[in-house]
Coordinates of C-alpha atoms in Angstrom, one line a residue:
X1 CA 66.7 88.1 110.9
X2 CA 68.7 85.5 108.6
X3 CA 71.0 86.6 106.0
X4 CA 68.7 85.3 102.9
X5 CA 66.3 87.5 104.6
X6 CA 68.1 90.4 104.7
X7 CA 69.7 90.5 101.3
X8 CA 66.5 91.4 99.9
X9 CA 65.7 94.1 101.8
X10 CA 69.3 96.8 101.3
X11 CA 67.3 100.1 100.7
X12 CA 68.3 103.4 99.3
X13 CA 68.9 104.8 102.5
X14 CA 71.5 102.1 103.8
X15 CA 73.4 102.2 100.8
X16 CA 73.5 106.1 101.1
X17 CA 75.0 105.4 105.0
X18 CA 77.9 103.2 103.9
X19 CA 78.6 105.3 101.6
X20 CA 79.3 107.8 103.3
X21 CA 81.1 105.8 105.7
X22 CA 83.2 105.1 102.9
X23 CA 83.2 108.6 101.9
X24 CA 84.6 109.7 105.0
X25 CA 87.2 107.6 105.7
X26 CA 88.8 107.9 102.1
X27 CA 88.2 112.0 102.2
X28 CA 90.7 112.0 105.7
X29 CA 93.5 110.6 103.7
X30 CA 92.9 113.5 101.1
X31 CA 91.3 116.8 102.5
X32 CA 94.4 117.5 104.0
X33 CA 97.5 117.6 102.0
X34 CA 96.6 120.5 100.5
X35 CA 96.6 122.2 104.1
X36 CA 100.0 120.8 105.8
X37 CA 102.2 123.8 106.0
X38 CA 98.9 125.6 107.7
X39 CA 98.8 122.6 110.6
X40 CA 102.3 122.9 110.6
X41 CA 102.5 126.6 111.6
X42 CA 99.6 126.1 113.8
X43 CA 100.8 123.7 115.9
X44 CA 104.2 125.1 115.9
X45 CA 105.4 122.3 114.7
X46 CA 107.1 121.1 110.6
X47 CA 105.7 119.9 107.2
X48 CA 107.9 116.9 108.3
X49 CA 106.0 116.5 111.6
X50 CA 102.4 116.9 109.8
X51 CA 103.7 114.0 106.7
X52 CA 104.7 111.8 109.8
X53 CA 101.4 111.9 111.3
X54 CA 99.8 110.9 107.7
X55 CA 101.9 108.2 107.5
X56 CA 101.1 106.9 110.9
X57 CA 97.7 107.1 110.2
X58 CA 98.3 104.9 106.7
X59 CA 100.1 102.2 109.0
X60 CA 97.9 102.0 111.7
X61 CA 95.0 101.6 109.3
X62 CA 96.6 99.2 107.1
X63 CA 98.5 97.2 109.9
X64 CA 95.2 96.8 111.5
X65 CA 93.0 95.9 108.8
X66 CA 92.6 92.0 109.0
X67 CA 92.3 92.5 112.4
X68 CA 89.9 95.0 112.2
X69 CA 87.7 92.2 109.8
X70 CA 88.3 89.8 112.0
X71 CA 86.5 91.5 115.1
X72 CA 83.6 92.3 113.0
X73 CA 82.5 88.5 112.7
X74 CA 82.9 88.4 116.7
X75 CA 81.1 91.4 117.8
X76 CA 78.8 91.3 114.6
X77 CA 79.4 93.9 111.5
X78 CA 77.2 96.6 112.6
X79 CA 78.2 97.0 116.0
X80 CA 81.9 96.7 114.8
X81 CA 81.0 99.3 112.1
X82 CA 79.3 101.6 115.3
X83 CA 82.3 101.1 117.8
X84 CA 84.5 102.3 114.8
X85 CA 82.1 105.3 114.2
X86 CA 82.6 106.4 117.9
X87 CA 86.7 106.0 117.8
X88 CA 86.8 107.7 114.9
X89 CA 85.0 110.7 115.9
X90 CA 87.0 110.7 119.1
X91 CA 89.9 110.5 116.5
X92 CA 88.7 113.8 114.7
X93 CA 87.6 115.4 118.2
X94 CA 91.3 115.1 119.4
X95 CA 92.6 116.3 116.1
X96 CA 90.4 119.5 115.9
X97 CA 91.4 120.6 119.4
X98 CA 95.4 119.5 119.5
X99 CA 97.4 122.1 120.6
X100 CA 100.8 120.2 119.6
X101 CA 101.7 117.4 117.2
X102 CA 101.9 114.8 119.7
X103 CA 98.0 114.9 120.7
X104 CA 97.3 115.9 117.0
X105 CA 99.1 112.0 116.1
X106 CA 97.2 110.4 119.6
X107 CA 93.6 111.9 117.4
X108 CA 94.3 111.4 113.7
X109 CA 96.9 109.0 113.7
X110 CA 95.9 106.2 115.9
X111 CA 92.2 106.7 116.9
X112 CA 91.2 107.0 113.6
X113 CA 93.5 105.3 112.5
X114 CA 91.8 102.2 114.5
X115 CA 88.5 103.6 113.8
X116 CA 88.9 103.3 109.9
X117 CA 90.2 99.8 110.2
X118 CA 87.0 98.9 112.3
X119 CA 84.8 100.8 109.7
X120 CA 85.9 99.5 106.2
X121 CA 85.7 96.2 106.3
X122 CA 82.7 96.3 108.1
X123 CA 80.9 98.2 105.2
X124 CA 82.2 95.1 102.5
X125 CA 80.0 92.8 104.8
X126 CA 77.3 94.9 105.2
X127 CA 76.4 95.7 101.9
X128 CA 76.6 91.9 101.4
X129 CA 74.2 91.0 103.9
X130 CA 71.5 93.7 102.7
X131 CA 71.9 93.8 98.9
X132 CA 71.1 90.2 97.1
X133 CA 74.6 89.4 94.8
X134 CA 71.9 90.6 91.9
X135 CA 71.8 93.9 93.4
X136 CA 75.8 94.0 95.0
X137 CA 77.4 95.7 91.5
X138 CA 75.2 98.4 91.5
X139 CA 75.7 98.4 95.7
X140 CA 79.4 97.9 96.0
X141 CA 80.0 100.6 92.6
X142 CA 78.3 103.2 94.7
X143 CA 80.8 102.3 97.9
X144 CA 83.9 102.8 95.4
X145 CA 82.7 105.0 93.5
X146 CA 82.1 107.4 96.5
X147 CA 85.2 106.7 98.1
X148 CA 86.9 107.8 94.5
X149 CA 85.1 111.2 94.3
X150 CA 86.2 111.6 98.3
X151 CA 90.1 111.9 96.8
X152 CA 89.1 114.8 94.2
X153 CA 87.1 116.6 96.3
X154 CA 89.4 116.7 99.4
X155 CA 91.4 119.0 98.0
X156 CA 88.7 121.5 96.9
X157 CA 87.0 121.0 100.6
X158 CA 90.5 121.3 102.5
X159 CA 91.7 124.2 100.4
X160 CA 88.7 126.2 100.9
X161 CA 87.8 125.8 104.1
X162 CA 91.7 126.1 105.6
X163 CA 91.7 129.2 103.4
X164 CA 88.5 130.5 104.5
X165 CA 87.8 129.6 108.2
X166 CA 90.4 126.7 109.8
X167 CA 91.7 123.7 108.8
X168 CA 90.1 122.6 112.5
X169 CA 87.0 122.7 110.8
X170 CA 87.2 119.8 108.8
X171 CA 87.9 117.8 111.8
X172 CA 84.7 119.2 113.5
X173 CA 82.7 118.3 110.4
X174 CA 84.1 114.8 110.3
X175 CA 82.7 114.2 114.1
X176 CA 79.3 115.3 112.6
X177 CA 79.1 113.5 110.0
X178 CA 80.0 110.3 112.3
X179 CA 77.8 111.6 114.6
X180 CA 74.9 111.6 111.9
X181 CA 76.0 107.9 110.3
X182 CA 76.0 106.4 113.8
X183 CA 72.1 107.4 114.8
X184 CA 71.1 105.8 111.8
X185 CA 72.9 102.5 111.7
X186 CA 69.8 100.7 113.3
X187 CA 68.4 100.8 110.0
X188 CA 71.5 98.6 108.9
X189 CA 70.5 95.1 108.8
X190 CA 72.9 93.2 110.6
X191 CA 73.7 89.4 110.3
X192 CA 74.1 86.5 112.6
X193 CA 77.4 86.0 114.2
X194 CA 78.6 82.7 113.0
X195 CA 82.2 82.3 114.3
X196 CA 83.5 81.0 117.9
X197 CA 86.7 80.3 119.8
X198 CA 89.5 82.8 120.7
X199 CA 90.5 85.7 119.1
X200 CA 93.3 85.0 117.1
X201 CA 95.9 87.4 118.9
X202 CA 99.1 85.8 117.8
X203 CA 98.1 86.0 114.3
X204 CA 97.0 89.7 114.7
X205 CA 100.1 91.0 116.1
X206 CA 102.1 89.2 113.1
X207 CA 99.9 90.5 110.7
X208 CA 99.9 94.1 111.9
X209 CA 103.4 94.2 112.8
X210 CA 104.2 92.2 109.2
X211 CA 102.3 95.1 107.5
X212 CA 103.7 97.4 109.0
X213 CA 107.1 96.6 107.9
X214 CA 106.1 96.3 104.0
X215 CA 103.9 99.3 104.1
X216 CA 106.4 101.5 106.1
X217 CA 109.3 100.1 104.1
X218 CA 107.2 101.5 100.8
X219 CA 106.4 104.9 101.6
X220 CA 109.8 105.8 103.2
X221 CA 111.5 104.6 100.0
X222 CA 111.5 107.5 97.6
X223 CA 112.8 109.4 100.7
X224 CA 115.0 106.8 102.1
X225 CA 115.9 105.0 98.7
X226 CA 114.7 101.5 97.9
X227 CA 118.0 99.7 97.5
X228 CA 121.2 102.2 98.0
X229 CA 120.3 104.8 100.8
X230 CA 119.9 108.5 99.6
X231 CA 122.2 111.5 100.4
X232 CA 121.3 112.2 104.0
X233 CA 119.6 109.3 103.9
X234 CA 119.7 106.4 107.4
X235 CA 121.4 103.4 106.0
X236 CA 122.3 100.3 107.7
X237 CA 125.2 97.8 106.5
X238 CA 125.9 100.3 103.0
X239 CA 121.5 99.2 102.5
X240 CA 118.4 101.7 102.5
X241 CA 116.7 100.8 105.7
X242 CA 114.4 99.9 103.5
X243 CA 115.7 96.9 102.5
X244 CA 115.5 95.3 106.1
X245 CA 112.3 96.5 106.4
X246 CA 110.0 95.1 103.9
X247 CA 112.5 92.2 104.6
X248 CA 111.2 92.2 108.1
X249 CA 107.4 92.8 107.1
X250 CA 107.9 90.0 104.5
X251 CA 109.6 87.3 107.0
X252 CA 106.5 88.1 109.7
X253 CA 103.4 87.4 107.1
X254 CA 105.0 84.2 106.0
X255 CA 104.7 83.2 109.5
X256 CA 101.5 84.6 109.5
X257 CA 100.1 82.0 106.6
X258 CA 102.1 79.5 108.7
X259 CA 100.3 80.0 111.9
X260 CA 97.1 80.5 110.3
X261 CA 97.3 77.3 108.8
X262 CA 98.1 75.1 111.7
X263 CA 95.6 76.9 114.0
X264 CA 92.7 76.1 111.1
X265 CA 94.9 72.4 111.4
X266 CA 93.6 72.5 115.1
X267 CA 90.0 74.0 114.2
X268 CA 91.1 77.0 115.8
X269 CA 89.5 80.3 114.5
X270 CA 92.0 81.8 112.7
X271 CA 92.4 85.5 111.9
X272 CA 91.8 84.7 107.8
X273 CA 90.3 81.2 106.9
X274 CA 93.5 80.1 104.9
X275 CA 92.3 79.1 101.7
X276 CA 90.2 82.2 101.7
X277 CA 92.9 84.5 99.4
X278 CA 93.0 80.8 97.4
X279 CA 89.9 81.0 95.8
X280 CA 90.2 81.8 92.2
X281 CA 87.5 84.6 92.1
X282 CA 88.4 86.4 95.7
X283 CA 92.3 86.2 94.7
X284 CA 91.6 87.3 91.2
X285 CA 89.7 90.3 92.9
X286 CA 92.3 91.2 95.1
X287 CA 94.8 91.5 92.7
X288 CA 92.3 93.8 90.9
X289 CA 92.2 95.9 93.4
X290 CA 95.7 96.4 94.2
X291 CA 96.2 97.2 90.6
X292 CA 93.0 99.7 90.6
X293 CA 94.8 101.5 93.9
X294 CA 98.4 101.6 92.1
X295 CA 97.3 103.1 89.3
X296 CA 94.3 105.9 91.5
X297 CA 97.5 106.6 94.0
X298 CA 99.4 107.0 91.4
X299 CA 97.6 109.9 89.2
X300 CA 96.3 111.6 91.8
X301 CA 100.1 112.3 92.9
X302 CA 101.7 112.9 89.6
X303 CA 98.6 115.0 88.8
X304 CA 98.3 117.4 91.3
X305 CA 102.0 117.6 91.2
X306 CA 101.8 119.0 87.3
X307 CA 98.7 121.0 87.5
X308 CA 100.1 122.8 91.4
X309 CA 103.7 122.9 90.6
X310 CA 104.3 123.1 87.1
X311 CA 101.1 125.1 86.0
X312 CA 101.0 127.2 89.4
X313 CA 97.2 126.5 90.6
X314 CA 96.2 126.7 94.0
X315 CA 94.7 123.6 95.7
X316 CA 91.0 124.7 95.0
X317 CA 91.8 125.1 91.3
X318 CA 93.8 121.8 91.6
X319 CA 90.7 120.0 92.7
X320 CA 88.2 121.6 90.4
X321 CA 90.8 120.4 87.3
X322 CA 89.5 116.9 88.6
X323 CA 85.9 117.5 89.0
X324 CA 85.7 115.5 84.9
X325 CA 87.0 112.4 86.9
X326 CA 84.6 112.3 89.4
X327 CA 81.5 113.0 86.9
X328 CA 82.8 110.4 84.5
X329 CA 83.1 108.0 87.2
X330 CA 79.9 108.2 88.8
X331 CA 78.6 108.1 85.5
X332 CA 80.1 104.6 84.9
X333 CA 79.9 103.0 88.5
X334 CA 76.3 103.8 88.6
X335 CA 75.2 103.3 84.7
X336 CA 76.8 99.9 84.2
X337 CA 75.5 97.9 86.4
X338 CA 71.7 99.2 85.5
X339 CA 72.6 99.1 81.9
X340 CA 74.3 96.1 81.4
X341 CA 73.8 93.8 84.3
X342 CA 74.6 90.6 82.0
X343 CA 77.8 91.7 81.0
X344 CA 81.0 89.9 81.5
X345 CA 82.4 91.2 84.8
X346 CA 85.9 90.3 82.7
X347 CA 84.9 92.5 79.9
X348 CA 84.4 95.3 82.1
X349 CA 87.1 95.2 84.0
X350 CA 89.0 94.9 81.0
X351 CA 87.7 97.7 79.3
X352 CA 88.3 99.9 82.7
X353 CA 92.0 99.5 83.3
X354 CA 91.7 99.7 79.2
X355 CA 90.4 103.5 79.5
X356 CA 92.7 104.4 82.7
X357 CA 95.7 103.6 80.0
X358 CA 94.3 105.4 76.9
X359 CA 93.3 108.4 79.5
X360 CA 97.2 108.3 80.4
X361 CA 98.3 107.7 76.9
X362 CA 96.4 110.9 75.6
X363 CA 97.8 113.3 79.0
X364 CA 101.7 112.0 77.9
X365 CA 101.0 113.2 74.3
X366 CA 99.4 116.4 75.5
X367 CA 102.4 117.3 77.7
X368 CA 105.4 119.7 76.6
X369 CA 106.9 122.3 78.5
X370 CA 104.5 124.9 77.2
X371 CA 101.4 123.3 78.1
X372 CA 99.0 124.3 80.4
X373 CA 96.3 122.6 82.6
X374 CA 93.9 122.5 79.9
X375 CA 95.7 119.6 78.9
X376 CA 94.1 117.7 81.9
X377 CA 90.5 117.5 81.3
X378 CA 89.9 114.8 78.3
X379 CA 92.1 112.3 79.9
X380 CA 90.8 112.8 83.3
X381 CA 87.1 112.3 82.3
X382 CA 88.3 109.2 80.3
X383 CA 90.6 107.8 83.4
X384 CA 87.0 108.3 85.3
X385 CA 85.2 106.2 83.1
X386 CA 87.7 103.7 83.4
X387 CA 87.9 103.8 87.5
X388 CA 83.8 104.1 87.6
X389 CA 83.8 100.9 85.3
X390 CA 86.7 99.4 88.2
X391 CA 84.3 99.9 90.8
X392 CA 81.0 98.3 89.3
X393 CA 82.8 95.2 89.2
X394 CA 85.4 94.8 91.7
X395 CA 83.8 94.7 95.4
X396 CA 80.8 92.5 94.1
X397 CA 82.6 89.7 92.1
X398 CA 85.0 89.3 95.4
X399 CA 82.7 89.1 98.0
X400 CA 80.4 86.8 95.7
X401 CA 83.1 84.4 95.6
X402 CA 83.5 83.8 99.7
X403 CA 80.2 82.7 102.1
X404 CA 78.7 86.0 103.0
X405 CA 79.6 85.0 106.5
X406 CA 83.5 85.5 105.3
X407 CA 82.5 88.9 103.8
X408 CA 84.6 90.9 106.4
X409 CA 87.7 88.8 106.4
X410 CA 87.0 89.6 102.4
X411 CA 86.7 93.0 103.5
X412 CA 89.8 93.1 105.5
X413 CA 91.9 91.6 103.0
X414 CA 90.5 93.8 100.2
X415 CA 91.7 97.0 102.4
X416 CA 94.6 96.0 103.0
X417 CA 95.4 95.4 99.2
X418 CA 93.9 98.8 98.2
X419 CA 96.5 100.3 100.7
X420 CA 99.5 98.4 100.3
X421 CA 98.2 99.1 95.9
X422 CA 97.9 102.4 96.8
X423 CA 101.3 102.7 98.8
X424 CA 103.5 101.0 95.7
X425 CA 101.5 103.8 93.8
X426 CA 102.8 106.8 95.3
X427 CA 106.1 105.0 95.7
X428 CA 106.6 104.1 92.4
X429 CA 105.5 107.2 90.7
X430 CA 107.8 109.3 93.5
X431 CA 111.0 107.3 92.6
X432 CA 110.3 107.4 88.6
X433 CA 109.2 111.3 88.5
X434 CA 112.3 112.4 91.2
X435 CA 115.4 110.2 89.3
X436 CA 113.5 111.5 86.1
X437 CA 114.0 114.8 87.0
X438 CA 117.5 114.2 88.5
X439 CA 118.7 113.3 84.9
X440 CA 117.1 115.6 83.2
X441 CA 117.9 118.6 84.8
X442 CA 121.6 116.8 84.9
X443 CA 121.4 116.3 81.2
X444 CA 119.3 119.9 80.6
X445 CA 122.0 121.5 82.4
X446 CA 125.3 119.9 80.6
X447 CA 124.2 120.7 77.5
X448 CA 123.3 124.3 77.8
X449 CA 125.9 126.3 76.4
X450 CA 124.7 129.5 78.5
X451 CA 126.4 128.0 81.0
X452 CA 129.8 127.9 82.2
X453 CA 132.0 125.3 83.6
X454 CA 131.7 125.9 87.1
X455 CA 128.3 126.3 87.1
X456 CA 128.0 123.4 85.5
X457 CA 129.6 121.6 88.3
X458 CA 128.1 123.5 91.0
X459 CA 125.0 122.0 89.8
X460 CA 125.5 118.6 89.1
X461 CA 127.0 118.7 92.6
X462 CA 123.4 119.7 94.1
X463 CA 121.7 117.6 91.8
X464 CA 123.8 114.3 92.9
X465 CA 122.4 115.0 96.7
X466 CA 118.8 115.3 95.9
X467 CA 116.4 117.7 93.9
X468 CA 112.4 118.6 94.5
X469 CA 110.3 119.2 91.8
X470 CA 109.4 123.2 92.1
X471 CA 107.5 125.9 90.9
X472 CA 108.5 128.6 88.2
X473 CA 108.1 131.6 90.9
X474 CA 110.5 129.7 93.6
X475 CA 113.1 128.9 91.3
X476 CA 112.9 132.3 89.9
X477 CA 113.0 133.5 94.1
X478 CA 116.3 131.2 94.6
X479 CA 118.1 132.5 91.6
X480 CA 117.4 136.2 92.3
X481 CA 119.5 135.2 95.5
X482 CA 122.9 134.2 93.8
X483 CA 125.5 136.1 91.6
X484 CA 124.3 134.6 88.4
X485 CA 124.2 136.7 85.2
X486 CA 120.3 136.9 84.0
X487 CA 121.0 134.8 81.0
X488 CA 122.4 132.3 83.0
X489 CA 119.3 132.3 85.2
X490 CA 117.1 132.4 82.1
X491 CA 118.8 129.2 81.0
X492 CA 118.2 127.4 84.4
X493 CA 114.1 128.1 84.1
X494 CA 114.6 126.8 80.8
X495 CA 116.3 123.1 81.9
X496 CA 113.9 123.1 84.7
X497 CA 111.1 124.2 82.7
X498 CA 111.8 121.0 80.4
X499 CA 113.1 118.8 83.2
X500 CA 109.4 118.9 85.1
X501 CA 107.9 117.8 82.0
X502 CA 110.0 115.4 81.4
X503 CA 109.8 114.0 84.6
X504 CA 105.7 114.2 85.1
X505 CA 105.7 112.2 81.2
X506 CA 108.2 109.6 82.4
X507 CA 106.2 108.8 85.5
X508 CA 102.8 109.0 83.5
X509 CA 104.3 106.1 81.2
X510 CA 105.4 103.9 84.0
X511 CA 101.9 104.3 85.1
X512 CA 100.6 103.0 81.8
X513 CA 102.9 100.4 81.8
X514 CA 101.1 98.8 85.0
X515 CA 97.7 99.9 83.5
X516 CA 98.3 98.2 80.4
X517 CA 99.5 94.9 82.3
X518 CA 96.7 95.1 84.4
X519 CA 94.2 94.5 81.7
X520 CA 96.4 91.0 81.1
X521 CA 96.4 90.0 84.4
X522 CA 92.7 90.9 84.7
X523 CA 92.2 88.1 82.1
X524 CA 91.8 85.2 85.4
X525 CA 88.9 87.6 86.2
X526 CA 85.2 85.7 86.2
X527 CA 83.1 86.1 82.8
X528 CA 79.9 84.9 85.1
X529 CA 78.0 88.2 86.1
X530 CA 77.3 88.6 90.1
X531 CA 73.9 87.0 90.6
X532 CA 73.6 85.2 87.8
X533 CA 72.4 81.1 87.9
X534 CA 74.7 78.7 87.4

């Protein structure tokens, strides 16, 4: 079966497959936060120990991603996307039966892991060789749009079911729902295999050892610190760790380029075509999607953060306070390109990152110490219409713009943006909303005048080596343990009480600072719809 052949023959049932492929692998990076100190205690291990084995899991996918792409056009896309299917479940298998952090990292962290890196880009190609680019907005908005709702509903599912039964259980119904995908991929059209020659090892092992370093230099930075190291903090020559390693990551990927280049010089197969990420459409994409990921990484941990810390909700009630999001944004990704299939992919785009910064400009005036979650709900349901309109747009116009023989390496390059986007997301937002709160509660705190001297530097002493952003009822806990007079104590919930909301709004602007840059940027973006003749 030829590719021109298959492209007009992507049924409802495929595009219900990959997306819950997609659905899957996005929901593992977000069903369990909610549930780490109850895999911590049963694995007799710490919430440290649990967050290492999510970030492992982020690197290994990430690292591995244009390499992942890459084996897809050797083996062919569908049995790349069923080899990942079976590694992944293995993956979740492990996990559900680990007795001890080291088996549970062997199972989540590296087999899927691997399995996920296999998986995504394979979907990006397949949905481009079984949908026609007419038919690829609607196709490729369904992918996103289902890997979106996966992040809101994680929560909800994780919550409940570690609440209610065991947070094994989601492990065990991640091996069934693999289980399910992988007896139908025969219905998957699958297209020729076009490429020859070696495998490109060298450039795989600089590419996931270079991403490594950036990625793991990002997330350890708002504990590490990005420049100076952090009280308690590893440093290395007076520097954050940091520092060297994004250095490090850096320094590899331009060696990367290099080698890629001479080996297509040789008309080697290299691991990326090099002027792939050149082409004015597929590079305007990617930068779309890395600011798309920024800014979804970014409210959904500032979010979260307010509605479980400052307004006291359980995970499950956390989650539901999204549910506008996800209704708005399958409202969008689905609608738009049935409605308006002529319109400027530009325009739409536009208009997205447009409402994802009037969504964040209405929760900023909404927030004050006294408010509630309430407050959530109108700008989530706008931020949704702006991410549904992200994902009409996004996956089709950056496939369209390579061969659809290239649509994995497209694939593996648009994963790997959407992590390292989402990475600087959390990042960011982590540094702005912690050194936000540091100077608030140092400022809050100063200026009371309930409080005396040497309480006064007691604090600023604590607050110099670090503070967490935490809940009325713990702080209230804390202070019922020291000598301090209740007025004094009344006075510190106050600062705090201020402090949080100070520190959510601060990060919630630098957020709409990047969403409100990314409409500029997205001005490169193609007016020409998907499909259309030239």
């Amino acid at each position: 079966m030829t590719t021109s052949s298959v492209t007009k023959t992507g049924s409802a049932a495929v595009l219900a497959l990959l997306a819950s492929a997609q659905f899957l692998m996005t929901l593992d990076t977000s069903v369990m936060n909610v549930s780490i100190a109850s895999v911590a205690a049963d694995l007799h291990t710490t919430t440290v120990g649990i967050q290492t084995a999510i970030t492992l899991y982020t690197l290994v996918m990430a690292s591995l991603m244009l390499t992942g792409g890459k084996i897809g056009a050797k083996v062919g896309r569908r049995r790349a996307f069923s080899i990942g299917l079976v590694v992944y479940a293995a993956g979740s298998l492990t996990t559900a039966l680990a007795p001890n952090l080291g088996v549970l990292i062997v199972g989540w962290s590296i087999l899927e892991g691997i399995g996920a890196a296999l998986i995504l880009p394979s979907i990006v190609a397949l949905v481009a060789s079984n949908f026609g680019r007419e038919r690829r907005s609607a196709a490729y908005g369904m992918i996103a749009a289902a890997g979106a709702v996966a992040v809101t509903v994680g929560p909800i599912l994780g919550g409940a079911v570690t609440t209610y039964g065991s947070w094994r259980y989601v492990f065990v119904g991640e091996v069934v729902i693999a289980a399910g995908i992988l007896l139908m991929t025969r219905t998957i059209a699958d297209p020729p295999i076009v490429t020859s020659g070696r495998f490109d090892l060298r450039g795989a092992l600089l590419s996931a050892v270079g991403l490594c370093g950036v990625v793991l230099g990002v997330l350890k930075s708002s504990t590490w610190g990005f420049v100076r190291p952090k009280p308690s903090a590893p440093s290395l020559l007076g520097l954050s760790p940091v520092v060297f390693l994004i250095a490090a990551g850096v320094g590899l990927l331009i060696l990367f380029a290099r080698h890629e280049r001479a080996l297509a010089a040789r008309k080697g197969d290299p691991l990326v075509p090099p002027g792939l990420a050149r082409i004015p459409q597929v590079s305007s994409g990617l930068l779309g999607f890395m600011c798309q990921f920024f800014v979804q990484a970014g409210l959904f941990f500032v979010v979260p953060v307010y509605l479980s810390i400052v307004c006291g909700l359980s995970a499950f009630e956390t989650g539901l306070r999204l549910i506008p999001l996800s209704v708005s944004l399958l409202l969008t990704a689905t609608l738009i390109p049935r409605l308006l299939p002529r319109a400027s992919p530009r325009r739409i785009v536009q208009f997205g990152f447009g409402c994802t910064f009037v969504g964040t400009v209405i929760f900023v005036l909404g927030l004050d110490p006294k408010s509630g979650p309430e407050i959530v709900g109108l700008p989530m349901f706008v931020i949704g219409l702006g991410i549904g309109a992200l994902a009409s747009q996004l996956g089709a116009v950056t496939v369209s713009g390579a061969p659809d023989e290239q649509a994995g390496e497209v694939g593996g390059l648009q994963n790997t943006m959407t992590n390292l986007g989402a990475s600087l997301g959390t990042a960011l937002c982590g540094a702005v909303l912690f050194s936000a709160l540091a100077s608030q509660l140092l400022l809050g705190v100063n200026g009371s005048s309930a409080l005396s001297a040497e309480v006064k530097q007691q604090a600023a002493v604590q607050i110099s080596q670090g503070v967490a952003i935490v809940s009325d009822a713990d702080l209230q806990r804390a202070l019922s343990q020291t000598t301090l007079s209740s007025s004094e104590q009344a006075a510190i919930l106050s600062v705090n009480e201020t402090a949080r909301a100070n520190a959510v709004r601060d990060s919630m602007i630098a957020l709409a600072v990047v969403e409100l840059g990314a409409v500029l940027l997205m001005r490169r973006f193609p007016r020409r719809p998907v499909g259309a003749s030239t």
